[in-house]
Amino acid sequence: MFDGGKVIAGLIVFVILATFPFWYNHGKAAPIPEPKLTEKAKTEKVCILKKELMKSEHMQILNDWRNTVVRNTNRIYETPEGKRYDMSLSNTCLDCHSNKADFCDKCHNYVAVSPYCWDCHIEKPKETKE
């Protein structure tokens, strides 16, 4: 009635299958991607804020910019150093970081996020002459 050998064998198979993803990928993590800068970004050498802050806070900055522009109609961002920028993903950020695949997508794909920025900001808008 009680077949201990089959139960133990079943448990061993279960443990192996349940832990397979962990030990199979042990030590095989993908390297953290390094975004490729365009020539313009390399010559500028500075973004609106320091590199470390931009890496960790860029989405919060873009959200704050969007809210400030839409709700307060303020389009100018002033850095702590006093430099002024237009609050625009298309005209400010994409001016230097124009290659979405080599700059944005590398990190976003690595961390498996799909930002909604690209629902509206597909390419730089054409300037209209009035």
Coordinates of N, CA and C in Angstrom, one line a residue:
M1 N 0.8 -1.2 0.0 CA 0.0 0.0 0.0 C 0.9 1.3 0.0
F2 N 1.9 1.3 0.8 CA 2.7 2.5 0.9 C 4.0 2.2 0.1
D3 N 4.3 2.9 -1.0 CA 5.5 2.6 -1.8 C 6.4 3.8 -1.6
G4 N 7.3 3.7 -0.6 CA 8.2 4.8 -0.3 C 9.2 5.1 -1.4
G5 N 9.6 4.2 -2.2 CA 10.6 4.4 -3.3 C 10.0 5.3 -4.3
K6 N 8.8 5.1 -4.7 CA 8.1 5.9 -5.7 C 7.9 7.3 -5.2
V7 N 7.5 7.4 -4.0 CA 7.3 8.8 -3.4 C 8.6 9.6 -3.4
I8 N 9.6 9.0 -2.9 CA 10.9 9.7 -2.8 C 11.4 10.0 -4.2
A9 N 11.3 9.1 -5.2 CA 11.7 9.4 -6.6 C 10.8 10.6 -7.1
G10 N 9.6 10.6 -6.9 CA 8.7 11.7 -7.3 C 9.1 13.0 -6.7
L11 N 9.4 13.0 -5.4 CA 9.9 14.2 -4.8 C 11.2 14.7 -5.4
I12 N 12.1 13.8 -5.7 CA 13.4 14.2 -6.3 C 13.1 14.8 -7.6
V13 N 12.3 14.2 -8.4 CA 12.0 14.8 -9.7 C 11.3 16.1 -9.6
F14 N 10.4 16.3 -8.7 CA 9.7 17.6 -8.4 C 10.7 18.6 -8.0
V15 N 11.6 18.4 -7.1 CA 12.6 19.3 -6.6 C 13.5 19.7 -7.8
I16 N 14.0 18.8 -8.6 CA 14.8 19.1 -9.8 C 14.1 20.0 -10.7
L17 N 12.8 19.7 -11.1 CA 12.1 20.5 -12.0 C 11.8 21.9 -11.4
A18 N 11.5 22.0 -10.2 CA 11.1 23.2 -9.5 C 12.3 24.2 -9.4
T19 N 13.5 23.6 -9.2 CA 14.7 24.4 -9.1 C 15.5 24.6 -10.4
F20 N 15.1 23.9 -11.4 CA 15.9 23.9 -12.7 C 16.2 25.4 -13.2
P21 N 15.2 26.3 -13.2 CA 15.6 27.6 -13.7 C 16.7 28.3 -12.9
F22 N 16.7 28.0 -11.6 CA 17.7 28.7 -10.8 C 19.1 28.2 -11.0
W23 N 19.3 26.8 -11.0 CA 20.6 26.3 -11.2 C 21.1 26.3 -12.6
Y24 N 20.1 26.3 -13.6 CA 20.5 26.4 -15.0 C 21.1 27.8 -15.3
N25 N 20.6 28.8 -14.8 CA 21.0 30.2 -15.0 C 22.1 30.7 -14.0
H26 N 22.5 29.9 -13.1 CA 23.5 30.3 -12.1 C 24.8 30.7 -12.8
G27 N 25.1 32.0 -12.6 CA 26.3 32.6 -13.1 C 26.2 33.0 -14.6
K28 N 25.0 33.0 -15.2 CA 24.9 33.3 -16.6 C 24.1 34.6 -16.8
A29 N 24.2 35.5 -15.9 CA 23.4 36.7 -16.0 C 23.9 37.5 -17.2
A30 N 23.0 38.1 -17.9 CA 23.4 39.0 -19.0 C 24.1 40.2 -18.5
P31 N 25.1 40.6 -19.3 CA 25.9 41.9 -18.8 C 25.0 43.1 -18.9
I32 N 25.2 44.0 -18.1 CA 24.4 45.2 -18.1 C 24.8 46.0 -19.3
P33 N 23.8 46.4 -20.1 CA 24.1 47.1 -21.4 C 24.6 48.5 -21.1
E34 N 25.4 48.9 -22.0 CA 25.9 50.3 -22.0 C 25.4 51.0 -23.2
P35 N 24.5 52.0 -23.0 CA 23.9 52.7 -24.1 C 24.9 53.4 -25.0
K36 N 24.7 53.4 -26.3 CA 25.6 54.1 -27.2 C 25.2 55.5 -27.3
L37 N 26.2 56.4 -27.1 CA 25.9 57.9 -27.2 C 26.1 58.3 -28.6
T38 N 25.3 59.2 -29.1 CA 25.5 59.8 -30.4 C 26.7 60.8 -30.3
E39 N 27.2 61.2 -31.5 CA 28.3 62.1 -31.5 C 28.0 63.4 -30.8
K40 N 26.7 63.9 -31.0 CA 26.3 65.1 -30.4 C 26.4 65.0 -28.9
A41 N 25.9 63.9 -28.3 CA 25.9 63.7 -26.9 C 27.4 63.6 -26.4
K42 N 28.2 63.0 -27.2 CA 29.7 62.9 -26.7 C 30.3 64.3 -26.7
T43 N 30.0 65.1 -27.7 CA 30.6 66.4 -27.7 C 30.0 67.4 -26.6
E44 N 28.8 67.2 -26.3 CA 28.1 68.0 -25.2 C 28.7 67.7 -23.9
K45 N 29.0 66.4 -23.6 CA 29.6 65.9 -22.4 C 28.7 66.0 -21.1
V46 N 27.6 66.8 -21.2 CA 26.8 66.9 -20.0 C 25.3 66.8 -20.4
C47 N 24.5 66.2 -19.6 CA 23.1 66.1 -19.8 C 22.5 67.2 -18.9
I48 N 21.2 67.2 -18.8 CA 20.5 68.2 -17.9 C 20.9 68.1 -16.5
L49 N 21.2 66.8 -16.1 CA 21.7 66.5 -14.7 C 22.8 65.5 -14.8
K50 N 23.5 65.2 -13.7 CA 24.6 64.2 -13.7 C 24.1 62.9 -14.2
K51 N 25.1 62.1 -14.8 CA 24.8 60.8 -15.4 C 24.2 59.9 -14.4
E52 N 24.6 59.8 -13.2 CA 24.1 58.8 -12.2 C 22.6 59.2 -11.9
L53 N 22.4 60.5 -11.7 CA 21.0 60.9 -11.4 C 20.1 60.6 -12.6
M54 N 20.6 60.8 -13.8 CA 19.8 60.6 -15.0 C 19.4 59.1 -15.2
K55 N 20.4 58.3 -14.9 CA 20.2 56.8 -15.0 C 19.0 56.4 -14.1
S56 N 19.0 56.9 -12.9 CA 18.1 56.4 -11.9 C 16.8 57.2 -11.8
E57 N 16.8 58.5 -12.3 CA 15.6 59.3 -12.1 C 15.0 59.8 -13.4
H58 N 15.4 59.4 -14.5 CA 15.0 60.0 -15.8 C 13.5 59.9 -16.0
M59 N 12.9 58.8 -15.6 CA 11.4 58.6 -15.8 C 10.7 59.6 -14.9
Q60 N 11.1 59.8 -13.6 CA 10.5 60.7 -12.7 C 10.6 62.2 -13.3
I61 N 11.8 62.5 -13.8 CA 12.0 63.8 -14.4 C 11.1 64.0 -15.6
L62 N 10.9 63.0 -16.5 CA 10.0 63.1 -17.6 C 8.6 63.3 -17.2
N63 N 8.2 62.5 -16.1 CA 6.8 62.6 -15.6 C 6.6 64.0 -15.0
D64 N 7.6 64.6 -14.3 CA 7.4 65.9 -13.7 C 7.4 66.9 -14.8
W65 N 8.2 66.8 -15.9 CA 8.1 67.7 -17.0 C 6.7 67.7 -17.6
R66 N 6.2 66.5 -17.9 CA 4.9 66.4 -18.5 C 3.8 67.1 -17.7
N67 N 3.8 66.8 -16.4 CA 2.9 67.5 -15.5 C 3.0 69.0 -15.5
T68 N 4.2 69.4 -15.4 CA 4.5 70.9 -15.3 C 4.1 71.6 -16.6
V69 N 4.4 71.0 -17.8 CA 4.0 71.6 -19.0 C 2.5 71.6 -19.2
V70 N 1.8 70.4 -18.9 CA 0.4 70.3 -19.2 C -0.4 71.1 -18.2
R71 N -0.1 71.0 -16.9 CA -0.9 71.6 -15.8 C -0.5 73.1 -15.6
N72 N 0.7 73.4 -15.7 CA 1.2 74.8 -15.4 C 1.6 75.6 -16.6
T73 N 1.6 75.0 -17.7 CA 2.0 75.7 -19.0 C 3.4 76.3 -18.9
N74 N 4.3 75.7 -18.0 CA 5.6 76.1 -17.9 C 6.5 75.2 -18.7
R75 N 7.2 75.7 -19.7 CA 8.0 74.8 -20.6 C 9.5 74.9 -20.4
I76 N 9.9 75.7 -19.4 CA 11.4 75.9 -19.2 C 11.8 75.2 -17.9
Y77 N 12.9 74.4 -18.0 CA 13.4 73.7 -16.9 C 14.8 74.3 -16.6
E78 N 15.0 74.7 -15.3 CA 16.3 75.3 -14.9 C 17.0 74.3 -14.0
T79 N 18.2 74.0 -14.4 CA 19.0 73.1 -13.6 C 19.5 73.7 -12.3
P80 N 20.0 73.0 -11.4 CA 20.6 73.6 -10.2 C 21.8 74.5 -10.5
E81 N 22.4 74.3 -11.6 CA 23.6 75.1 -12.0 C 23.1 76.4 -12.7
G82 N 21.8 76.5 -13.0 CA 21.2 77.7 -13.6 C 21.0 77.6 -15.2
K83 N 21.4 76.5 -15.8 CA 21.2 76.3 -17.2 C 19.8 76.0 -17.5
R84 N 19.2 76.6 -18.6 CA 17.8 76.4 -18.9 C 17.6 75.5 -20.1
Y85 N 16.6 74.6 -20.0 CA 16.3 73.7 -21.1 C 14.8 73.7 -21.3
D86 N 14.4 73.4 -22.6 CA 13.0 73.3 -22.9 C 12.5 71.9 -22.4
M87 N 11.4 71.9 -21.7 CA 10.9 70.6 -21.1 C 10.2 69.8 -22.2
S88 N 11.0 69.1 -23.0 CA 10.5 68.3 -24.1 C 11.4 67.1 -24.4
L89 N 10.7 65.9 -24.3 CA 11.4 64.7 -24.7 C 11.9 64.7 -26.1
S90 N 11.0 65.2 -27.0 CA 11.3 65.2 -28.4 C 12.4 66.2 -28.8
N91 N 12.4 67.4 -28.2 CA 13.3 68.4 -28.6 C 14.5 68.6 -27.7
T92 N 14.5 68.1 -26.5 CA 15.6 68.3 -25.6 C 16.3 66.9 -25.5
C93 N 15.7 65.9 -25.0 CA 16.3 64.6 -24.8 C 16.7 64.0 -26.2
L94 N 15.8 63.9 -27.1 CA 16.1 63.2 -28.3 C 17.0 64.1 -29.3
D95 N 17.3 65.3 -28.9 CA 18.2 66.1 -29.7 C 19.6 65.5 -29.6
C96 N 20.0 65.0 -28.4 CA 21.3 64.3 -28.2 C 21.2 62.8 -28.3
H97 N 20.1 62.3 -27.7 CA 19.9 60.8 -27.7 C 18.9 60.4 -28.7
S98 N 19.3 60.6 -30.0 CA 18.4 60.4 -31.1 C 18.2 59.0 -31.5
N99 N 19.1 58.1 -31.2 CA 19.0 56.7 -31.6 C 18.3 55.9 -30.5
K100 N 17.0 55.7 -30.6 CA 16.2 55.0 -29.6 C 16.7 53.6 -29.4
A101 N 17.0 52.9 -30.5 CA 17.4 51.5 -30.4 C 18.7 51.3 -29.6
D102 N 19.6 52.2 -29.9 CA 20.9 52.1 -29.3 C 21.0 52.7 -27.9
F103 N 20.1 53.6 -27.6 CA 20.2 54.3 -26.3 C 19.1 53.9 -25.4
C104 N 17.9 54.1 -25.7 CA 16.8 53.8 -24.8 C 16.5 52.3 -24.7
D105 N 16.3 51.7 -25.8 CA 15.8 50.3 -25.8 C 16.8 49.3 -25.2
K106 N 18.1 49.6 -25.2 CA 19.1 48.7 -24.6 C 18.8 48.4 -23.2
C107 N 18.6 49.5 -22.4 CA 18.4 49.3 -21.0 C 16.9 48.9 -20.7
H108 N 16.0 49.5 -21.4 CA 14.6 49.2 -21.2 C 14.3 47.7 -21.4
N109 N 14.9 47.2 -22.5 CA 14.8 45.7 -22.8 C 15.4 44.9 -21.7
Y110 N 16.6 45.3 -21.2 CA 17.3 44.6 -20.2 C 16.5 44.4 -18.9
V111 N 15.8 45.5 -18.5 CA 15.0 45.4 -17.3 C 13.5 45.1 -17.6
A112 N 13.2 44.8 -18.8 CA 11.9 44.4 -19.2 C 10.8 45.4 -18.9
V113 N 11.0 46.6 -19.3 CA 10.0 47.6 -19.1 C 9.6 48.2 -20.5
S114 N 8.4 48.6 -20.6 CA 7.9 49.2 -21.9 C 7.3 50.5 -21.6
P115 N 8.2 51.6 -21.6 CA 7.7 52.9 -21.2 C 6.7 53.4 -22.3
Y116 N 5.7 54.1 -21.8 CA 4.6 54.6 -22.7 C 5.0 55.9 -23.4
C117 N 6.3 56.4 -23.3 CA 6.7 57.6 -23.9 C 6.5 57.5 -25.4
W118 N 6.8 56.3 -26.0 CA 6.8 56.1 -27.4 C 5.4 56.0 -28.0
D119 N 4.4 56.0 -27.1 CA 3.0 56.0 -27.7 C 2.7 57.3 -28.4
C120 N 3.4 58.4 -28.0 CA 3.2 59.7 -28.6 C 4.4 60.2 -29.3
H121 N 5.6 60.0 -28.7 CA 6.8 60.6 -29.1 C 7.6 59.6 -30.0
I122 N 7.1 59.5 -31.3 CA 7.7 58.5 -32.2 C 8.9 59.1 -32.8
E123 N 8.9 60.3 -33.3 CA 10.0 61.0 -33.9 C 10.0 62.5 -33.6
K124 N 11.1 63.1 -33.8 CA 11.1 64.6 -33.6 C 10.1 65.3 -34.4
P125 N 9.4 66.2 -33.8 CA 8.3 66.9 -34.5 C 9.0 67.9 -35.5
K126 N 8.3 68.1 -36.6 CA 8.8 69.0 -37.6 C 8.5 70.4 -37.1
E127 N 9.4 71.3 -37.3 CA 9.1 72.7 -36.9 C 8.3 73.4 -37.9
T128 N 7.3 74.1 -37.5 CA 6.4 74.8 -38.4 C 6.8 76.3 -38.4
K129 N 6.9 76.9 -39.6 CA 7.2 78.3 -39.7 C 5.9 79.1 -39.8
E130 N 5.8 80.1 -38.9 CA 4.6 80.9 -38.9 C 4.9 82.3 -39.5

